[in-house]
Amino acid sequence: MSFQDLPLAERLLIARRGTAYFAQRLAELTDDDLNSDTLLSGWSRKHLLAHVGYNAAALCRLLDWAATGIETPMYASPEQRGTEIDEGATLSAAALRNLFDHTVARLDEKWRHLPASAWHAQVRTAQGRLVPVSETAWMRTREVWIHAVDLGNGGRFGDFPDVVADSLLTDIVGMWQKKDLGAGLVLEVDGCAPIAVQPDSPTSTKVGGSLASVVRWAAGRGAVGLTSGADAQPPRWL
Ligand code: ZN
C-alpha cells in the first residue's frame, strides 16, 4: 500500500500526525537547545525550524495557486529559499516556535478550505515537477516526519507509520534510478523481496535490516540498526 493510494482525508491525517510528532520533539527542547546541531550538516535546530516553518508557508502558496489559478511558486528561487532559512535562523527561539505554530495552522486551514474541485489542479514543486496539489499532503508528510528525526532528540524512523516508510523508500529508489545512481546496490528489507536499485548491474553492495533502518540509511540519516551494509554510503537522494 502506498501513501498515494490512501484516501485524501487519511493522507492529510498522516501529515497532521507527523506535525504533532515534530511538535512533540520540539516541545522537549529548551530555547538554548535550539542553538545545537541537527543531523543535517551545517544546520542548527534554528535553521531546521526556520526551514520547516517556511516549507509550510511555501506549500500554502501552492494551495493558493490551486484555489485561484494564479501561479504562485513555492519559492522565488533556490537562493531566496536559502537566504530565508539563514535569516530565519537568526530569529529568537520564541519567534521560531511561533513561526512553526503559525505556519502549521495556516497550512491546515488551507487544506480544510480548498474546494473539492481544486484538489486536482496542477502546481509545480520546488524541483520543477508538475503535480496535483493533493501531493502537498505527501510533501509535508515527508518533511515533518524526517525532520523530526533530524532534530536529534529521540525522533526515530521506527515511529513512522509503515505506509510513510514504504513510500519514502519507493521515492528514494525512484530518485536514484532517475539520476542513474546506485549501480550494484541491493536493499534487503526484512520480510520483503530484495530491491535491486539498478536491476541490470551486478550486485556489489547489500544493505539490509528492518524497514525503518534501511529507509533511514537510504535517506542519508546514517546506519542505525542495519544488519548488513552498515559501512556503505547511500547515493544522494535530493
Ligand atoms: Zn526539508
Short mmCIF file of C-alpha atoms in Angstrom, two decimals, residues 17-30 33-34 45 49 97 100 144-156 159-160:
data_model
loop_
_atom_site.label_atom_id
_atom_site.label_comp_id
_atom_site.label_asym_id
_atom_site.label_seq_id
_atom_site.Cartn_x
_atom_site.Cartn_y
_atom_site.Cartn_z
CA ARG A 17 0.22 13.23 12.88
CA GLY A 18 3.73 13.91 11.60
CA THR A 19 3.34 17.56 12.54
CA ALA A 20 2.25 16.53 16.03
CA TYR A 21 5.25 14.19 16.24
CA PHE A 22 7.60 17.01 15.23
CA ALA A 23 5.90 19.43 17.66
CA GLN A 24 6.34 16.94 20.49
CA ARG A 25 10.09 16.61 19.86
CA LEU A 26 10.31 20.41 19.62
CA ALA A 27 8.46 20.89 22.92
CA GLU A 28 11.07 18.72 24.63
CA LEU A 29 13.86 21.12 23.63
CA THR A 30 14.75 24.20 25.65
CA ASP A 33 18.88 23.56 22.87
CA LEU A 34 17.74 25.18 19.61
CA ARG A 45 17.96 23.37 15.08
CA LEU A 49 12.88 25.11 12.45
CA ARG A 97 8.36 28.45 17.76
CA PHE A 100 6.21 26.89 13.32
CA VAL A 144 7.74 16.70 9.21
CA TRP A 145 8.47 13.03 9.86
CA ILE A 146 12.06 13.10 8.60
CA HIS A 147 12.92 16.46 10.12
CA ALA A 148 11.55 15.31 13.48
CA VAL A 149 14.40 12.77 13.40
CA ASP A 150 16.83 15.45 12.24
CA LEU A 151 16.11 17.44 15.42
CA GLY A 152 18.28 14.79 17.05
CA ASN A 153 16.47 14.37 20.34
CA GLY A 154 14.85 10.98 20.13
CA GLY A 155 12.84 11.01 16.90
CA ARG A 156 13.04 7.58 15.22
CA ASP A 159 7.96 5.61 14.82
CA PHE A 160 6.89 6.41 11.23
#
